[in-house]
Amino acid sequence: MTERRQATDAEAKALASALRLRILRICVREPHTNKEIAAILGRDPASVLHHIRTLVRTGFLEAQEERRGARGAREIPYLATRKSWHLETPALDRSMLDAFLEELALVPATEAEGTRMALRLPPPQMEEFRTRIKDLLEEFAARPDDPTAPAWSFFMVVHADPNRP
């Protein structure tokens, strides 16, 4: 299992934005320019650039080799460093959930699969459950990408059930 360190205040603040989390997801496997990212998000390139600069400054995105665009304009593609995978943030905040919900809203209902489950396990068994889930995620995250395969997203939250005291 990957050892995660506590995020600094600047890192936690950079990750506390649904838009920045979506930018990282867009750039996780292949580099994209600010213009490409803005087009994917349906946002203004100027406002997206502000978020890109924050992610570069905090080490979550890395500028790649400059290239020339169709009209000879200078373009800088950005690639996610995967640094966020190695960090613990102070608490799961709304930004991760908001990013997930924004992305899910773009997917046809027939292409999404979800489930909920209630557990009542003693602490050692709950720790085993968490460890096994984390190990499985680590295993699949370490696998190389197949550029010919469809891209998938996965979101999971484990929390105390407020409905069953």
PDB file of C-alpha atoms in Angstrom:
ATOM      1  CA  MET A   1       0.000   0.000   0.000  1.00  0.00           C
ATOM      2  CA  THR A   2       1.279   3.490  -0.863  1.00  0.00           C
ATOM      3  CA  GLU A   3       2.470   5.509   2.094  1.00  0.00           C
ATOM      4  CA  ARG A   4       0.684   8.830   2.053  1.00  0.00           C
ATOM      5  CA  ARG A   5       1.972  11.969   3.706  1.00  0.00           C
ATOM      6  CA  GLN A   6      -0.154  14.779   5.072  1.00  0.00           C
ATOM      7  CA  ALA A   7      -0.800  17.518   2.511  1.00  0.00           C
ATOM      8  CA  THR A   8       0.629  20.942   3.234  1.00  0.00           C
ATOM      9  CA  ASP A   9      -1.807  23.832   3.572  1.00  0.00           C
ATOM     10  CA  ALA A  10      -0.997  24.976   0.015  1.00  0.00           C
ATOM     11  CA  GLU A  11      -1.479  21.458  -1.385  1.00  0.00           C
ATOM     12  CA  ALA A  12      -4.765  20.982   0.477  1.00  0.00           C
ATOM     13  CA  LYS A  13      -6.005  24.362  -0.762  1.00  0.00           C
ATOM     14  CA  ALA A  14      -5.046  23.497  -4.359  1.00  0.00           C
ATOM     15  CA  LEU A  15      -7.029  20.250  -4.120  1.00  0.00           C
ATOM     16  CA  ALA A  16     -10.038  21.951  -2.507  1.00  0.00           C
ATOM     17  CA  SER A  17     -11.505  22.845  -5.908  1.00  0.00           C
ATOM     18  CA  ALA A  18     -13.734  20.582  -7.988  1.00  0.00           C
ATOM     19  CA  LEU A  19     -12.478  22.310 -11.133  1.00  0.00           C
ATOM     20  CA  ARG A  20      -8.827  21.654 -10.248  1.00  0.00           C
ATOM     21  CA  LEU A  21      -9.593  18.017  -9.494  1.00  0.00           C
ATOM     22  CA  ARG A  22     -11.241  17.701 -12.906  1.00  0.00           C
ATOM     23  CA  ILE A  23      -8.202  19.297 -14.557  1.00  0.00           C
ATOM     24  CA  LEU A  24      -5.966  16.713 -12.887  1.00  0.00           C
ATOM     25  CA  ARG A  25      -8.207  13.908 -14.147  1.00  0.00           C
ATOM     26  CA  ILE A  26      -8.084  15.301 -17.692  1.00  0.00           C
ATOM     27  CA  CYS A  27      -4.274  15.429 -17.588  1.00  0.00           C
ATOM     28  CA  VAL A  28      -3.601  12.203 -15.675  1.00  0.00           C
ATOM     29  CA  ARG A  29      -2.506  10.057 -18.616  1.00  0.00           C
ATOM     30  CA  GLU A  30      -1.816  12.463 -21.472  1.00  0.00           C
ATOM     31  CA  PRO A  31      -0.769  16.116 -21.591  1.00  0.00           C
ATOM     32  CA  HIS A  32      -3.228  18.811 -22.642  1.00  0.00           C
ATOM     33  CA  THR A  33      -2.875  22.519 -23.304  1.00  0.00           C
ATOM     34  CA  ASN A  34      -4.839  25.164 -21.459  1.00  0.00           C
ATOM     35  CA  LYS A  35      -7.028  25.633 -24.548  1.00  0.00           C
ATOM     36  CA  GLU A  36      -7.751  21.891 -24.775  1.00  0.00           C
ATOM     37  CA  ILE A  37      -8.558  21.666 -21.067  1.00  0.00           C
ATOM     38  CA  ALA A  38     -10.884  24.671 -21.272  1.00  0.00           C
ATOM     39  CA  ALA A  39     -12.686  23.135 -24.270  1.00  0.00           C
ATOM     40  CA  ILE A  40     -13.173  19.803 -22.461  1.00  0.00           C
ATOM     41  CA  LEU A  41     -14.548  21.627 -19.412  1.00  0.00           C
ATOM     42  CA  GLY A  42     -16.603  24.124 -21.418  1.00  0.00           C
ATOM     43  CA  ARG A  43     -14.900  26.970 -19.547  1.00  0.00           C
ATOM     44  CA  ASP A  44     -13.085  30.181 -20.406  1.00  0.00           C
ATOM     45  CA  PRO A  45      -9.354  29.547 -21.067  1.00  0.00           C
ATOM     46  CA  ALA A  46      -8.320  32.556 -18.938  1.00  0.00           C
ATOM     47  CA  SER A  47     -10.041  31.243 -15.801  1.00  0.00           C
ATOM     48  CA  VAL A  48      -8.763  27.708 -16.454  1.00  0.00           C
ATOM     49  CA  LEU A  49      -5.201  29.059 -16.767  1.00  0.00           C
ATOM     50  CA  HIS A  50      -5.433  30.466 -13.233  1.00  0.00           C
ATOM     51  CA  HIS A  51      -6.232  26.977 -11.924  1.00  0.00           C
ATOM     52  CA  ILE A  52      -3.502  25.370 -14.037  1.00  0.00           C
ATOM     53  CA  ARG A  53      -0.925  27.789 -12.602  1.00  0.00           C
ATOM     54  CA  THR A  54      -2.016  26.898  -9.071  1.00  0.00           C
ATOM     55  CA  LEU A  55      -1.639  23.186  -9.844  1.00  0.00           C
ATOM     56  CA  VAL A  56       1.801  23.750 -11.429  1.00  0.00           C
ATOM     57  CA  ARG A  57       2.966  25.904  -8.492  1.00  0.00           C
ATOM     58  CA  THR A  58       1.966  23.195  -5.997  1.00  0.00           C
ATOM     59  CA  GLY A  59       3.482  20.351  -8.048  1.00  0.00           C
ATOM     60  CA  PHE A  60       0.285  18.613  -9.180  1.00  0.00           C
ATOM     61  CA  LEU A  61       0.755  19.496 -12.863  1.00  0.00           C
ATOM     62  CA  GLU A  62       4.002  19.669 -14.802  1.00  0.00           C
ATOM     63  CA  ALA A  63       4.552  21.698 -17.975  1.00  0.00           C
ATOM     64  CA  GLN A  64       5.742  19.576 -20.875  1.00  0.00           C
ATOM     65  CA  GLU A  65       7.841  20.582 -23.858  1.00  0.00           C
ATOM     66  CA  GLU A  66       6.451  23.629 -25.638  1.00  0.00           C
ATOM     67  CA  ARG A  67       4.921  23.051 -29.062  1.00  0.00           C
ATOM     68  CA  ARG A  68       3.454  25.136 -31.862  1.00  0.00           C
ATOM     69  CA  GLY A  69      -0.286  25.165 -32.488  1.00  0.00           C
ATOM     70  CA  ALA A  70      -2.123  25.150 -35.799  1.00  0.00           C
ATOM     71  CA  ARG A  71      -1.497  28.875 -36.358  1.00  0.00           C
ATOM     72  CA  GLY A  72       2.039  28.820 -35.000  1.00  0.00           C
ATOM     73  CA  ALA A  73       1.010  29.953 -31.522  1.00  0.00           C
ATOM     74  CA  ARG A  74       3.101  28.758 -28.588  1.00  0.00           C
ATOM     75  CA  GLU A  75       1.302  26.004 -26.639  1.00  0.00           C
ATOM     76  CA  ILE A  76       2.336  24.374 -23.397  1.00  0.00           C
ATOM     77  CA  PRO A  77       0.820  20.983 -22.620  1.00  0.00           C
ATOM     78  CA  TYR A  78       0.453  19.949 -18.966  1.00  0.00           C
ATOM     79  CA  LEU A  79       0.610  16.489 -17.439  1.00  0.00           C
ATOM     80  CA  ALA A  80      -0.543  15.450 -13.957  1.00  0.00           C
ATOM     81  CA  THR A  81       2.317  14.317 -11.723  1.00  0.00           C
ATOM     82  CA  ARG A  82       0.084  11.891  -9.756  1.00  0.00           C
ATOM     83  CA  LYS A  83       1.285  13.618  -6.589  1.00  0.00           C
ATOM     84  CA  SER A  84      -2.258  13.756  -5.191  1.00  0.00           C
ATOM     85  CA  TRP A  85      -2.326   9.937  -5.046  1.00  0.00           C
ATOM     86  CA  HIS A  86       0.420  10.109  -2.396  1.00  0.00           C
ATOM     87  CA  LEU A  87      -1.229  12.677  -0.123  1.00  0.00           C
ATOM     88  CA  GLU A  88      -3.672  12.624   2.738  1.00  0.00           C
ATOM     89  CA  THR A  89      -5.822  15.730   2.907  1.00  0.00           C
ATOM     90  CA  PRO A  90      -7.156  16.946   6.256  1.00  0.00           C
ATOM     91  CA  ALA A  91     -10.673  15.695   5.506  1.00  0.00           C
ATOM     92  CA  LEU A  92     -12.711  14.601   2.554  1.00  0.00           C
ATOM     93  CA  ASP A  93     -14.252  17.894   1.546  1.00  0.00           C
ATOM     94  CA  ARG A  94     -17.015  18.753  -0.877  1.00  0.00           C
ATOM     95  CA  SER A  95     -14.612  19.416  -3.767  1.00  0.00           C
ATOM     96  CA  MET A  96     -14.029  15.717  -4.466  1.00  0.00           C
ATOM     97  CA  LEU A  97     -17.741  14.959  -4.302  1.00  0.00           C
ATOM     98  CA  ASP A  98     -18.571  17.990  -6.458  1.00  0.00           C
ATOM     99  CA  ALA A  99     -16.005  16.942  -9.099  1.00  0.00           C
ATOM    100  CA  PHE A 100     -17.467  13.437  -9.114  1.00  0.00           C
ATOM    101  CA  LEU A 101     -21.035  14.722  -9.454  1.00  0.00           C
ATOM    102  CA  GLU A 102     -20.049  17.108 -12.284  1.00  0.00           C
ATOM    103  CA  GLU A 103     -18.391  14.264 -14.187  1.00  0.00           C
ATOM    104  CA  LEU A 104     -21.217  11.804 -13.493  1.00  0.00           C
ATOM    105  CA  ALA A 105     -23.766  14.310 -14.832  1.00  0.00           C
ATOM    106  CA  LEU A 106     -21.991  14.110 -18.214  1.00  0.00           C
ATOM    107  CA  VAL A 107     -22.393  10.314 -18.439  1.00  0.00           C
ATOM    108  CA  PRO A 108     -25.587   8.637 -19.715  1.00  0.00           C
ATOM    109  CA  ALA A 109     -27.334   6.795 -16.870  1.00  0.00           C
ATOM    110  CA  THR A 110     -27.021   3.500 -18.755  1.00  0.00           C
ATOM    111  CA  GLU A 111     -23.215   3.834 -18.658  1.00  0.00           C
ATOM    112  CA  ALA A 112     -22.896   4.287 -14.881  1.00  0.00           C
ATOM    113  CA  GLU A 113     -22.997   1.548 -12.292  1.00  0.00           C
ATOM    114  CA  GLY A 114     -23.431   2.275  -8.610  1.00  0.00           C
ATOM    115  CA  THR A 115     -24.256   0.594  -5.359  1.00  0.00           C
ATOM    116  CA  ARG A 116     -24.545   1.346  -1.667  1.00  0.00           C
ATOM    117  CA  MET A 117     -24.005  -1.002   1.170  1.00  0.00           C
ATOM    118  CA  ALA A 118     -24.416  -0.940   4.920  1.00  0.00           C
ATOM    119  CA  LEU A 119     -21.951  -2.750   7.182  1.00  0.00           C
ATOM    120  CA  ARG A 120     -21.810  -3.372  10.883  1.00  0.00           C
ATOM    121  CA  LEU A 121     -18.364  -4.793  11.552  1.00  0.00           C
ATOM    122  CA  PRO A 122     -16.140  -4.814  14.628  1.00  0.00           C
ATOM    123  CA  PRO A 123     -13.148  -2.448  14.317  1.00  0.00           C
ATOM    124  CA  PRO A 124     -10.583  -5.116  13.297  1.00  0.00           C
ATOM    125  CA  GLN A 125     -12.834  -6.374  10.483  1.00  0.00           C
ATOM    126  CA  MET A 126     -13.572  -2.822   9.342  1.00  0.00           C
ATOM    127  CA  GLU A 127      -9.829  -2.138   9.220  1.00  0.00           C
ATOM    128  CA  GLU A 128      -9.366  -5.311   7.179  1.00  0.00           C
ATOM    129  CA  PHE A 129     -12.097  -4.152   4.779  1.00  0.00           C
ATOM    130  CA  ARG A 130     -10.452  -0.745   4.330  1.00  0.00           C
ATOM    131  CA  THR A 131      -6.999  -2.262   3.851  1.00  0.00           C
ATOM    132  CA  ARG A 132      -8.187  -4.755   1.260  1.00  0.00           C
ATOM    133  CA  ILE A 133     -10.030  -2.047  -0.718  1.00  0.00           C
ATOM    134  CA  LYS A 134      -6.959   0.228  -0.625  1.00  0.00           C
ATOM    135  CA  ASP A 135      -4.685  -2.626  -1.705  1.00  0.00           C
ATOM    136  CA  LEU A 136      -6.978  -3.442  -4.625  1.00  0.00           C
ATOM    137  CA  LEU A 137      -7.022   0.201  -5.730  1.00  0.00           C
ATOM    138  CA  GLU A 138      -3.213   0.386  -5.468  1.00  0.00           C
ATOM    139  CA  GLU A 139      -2.863  -2.759  -7.567  1.00  0.00           C
ATOM    140  CA  PHE A 140      -5.017  -1.428 -10.385  1.00  0.00           C
ATOM    141  CA  ALA A 141      -3.566   2.093 -10.202  1.00  0.00           C
ATOM    142  CA  ALA A 142      -0.097   0.613 -10.767  1.00  0.00           C
ATOM    143  CA  ARG A 143      -1.132  -1.169 -13.954  1.00  0.00           C
ATOM    144  CA  PRO A 144      -0.042   0.488 -17.203  1.00  0.00           C
ATOM    145  CA  ASP A 145      -2.651   2.252 -19.298  1.00  0.00           C
ATOM    146  CA  ASP A 146      -3.899   0.594 -22.448  1.00  0.00           C
ATOM    147  CA  PRO A 147      -4.397   3.554 -24.805  1.00  0.00           C
ATOM    148  CA  THR A 148      -6.805   1.482 -26.919  1.00  0.00           C
ATOM    149  CA  ALA A 149      -9.109   0.700 -23.979  1.00  0.00           C
ATOM    150  CA  PRO A 150     -12.022   2.894 -22.850  1.00  0.00           C
ATOM    151  CA  ALA A 151     -11.319   5.245 -19.920  1.00  0.00           C
ATOM    152  CA  TRP A 152     -13.147   4.599 -16.628  1.00  0.00           C
ATOM    153  CA  SER A 153     -13.595   6.487 -13.367  1.00  0.00           C
ATOM    154  CA  PHE A 154     -14.151   5.117  -9.889  1.00  0.00           C
ATOM    155  CA  PHE A 155     -15.361   6.951  -6.766  1.00  0.00           C
ATOM    156  CA  MET A 156     -15.740   5.438  -3.317  1.00  0.00           C
ATOM    157  CA  VAL A 157     -16.388   6.817   0.145  1.00  0.00           C
ATOM    158  CA  VAL A 158     -16.450   4.896   3.406  1.00  0.00           C
ATOM    159  CA  HIS A 159     -18.209   6.761   6.194  1.00  0.00           C
ATOM    160  CA  ALA A 160     -20.002   6.229   9.471  1.00  0.00           C
ATOM    161  CA  ASP A 161     -23.712   5.709   8.854  1.00  0.00           C
ATOM    162  CA  PRO A 162     -25.661   8.572  10.434  1.00  0.00           C
ATOM    163  CA  ASN A 163     -28.920   6.688   9.837  1.00  0.00           C
ATOM    164  CA  ARG A 164     -28.019   3.722  12.005  1.00  0.00           C
ATOM    165  CA  PRO A 165     -26.602   4.825  15.359  1.00  0.00           C
TER     166      PRO A 165
END
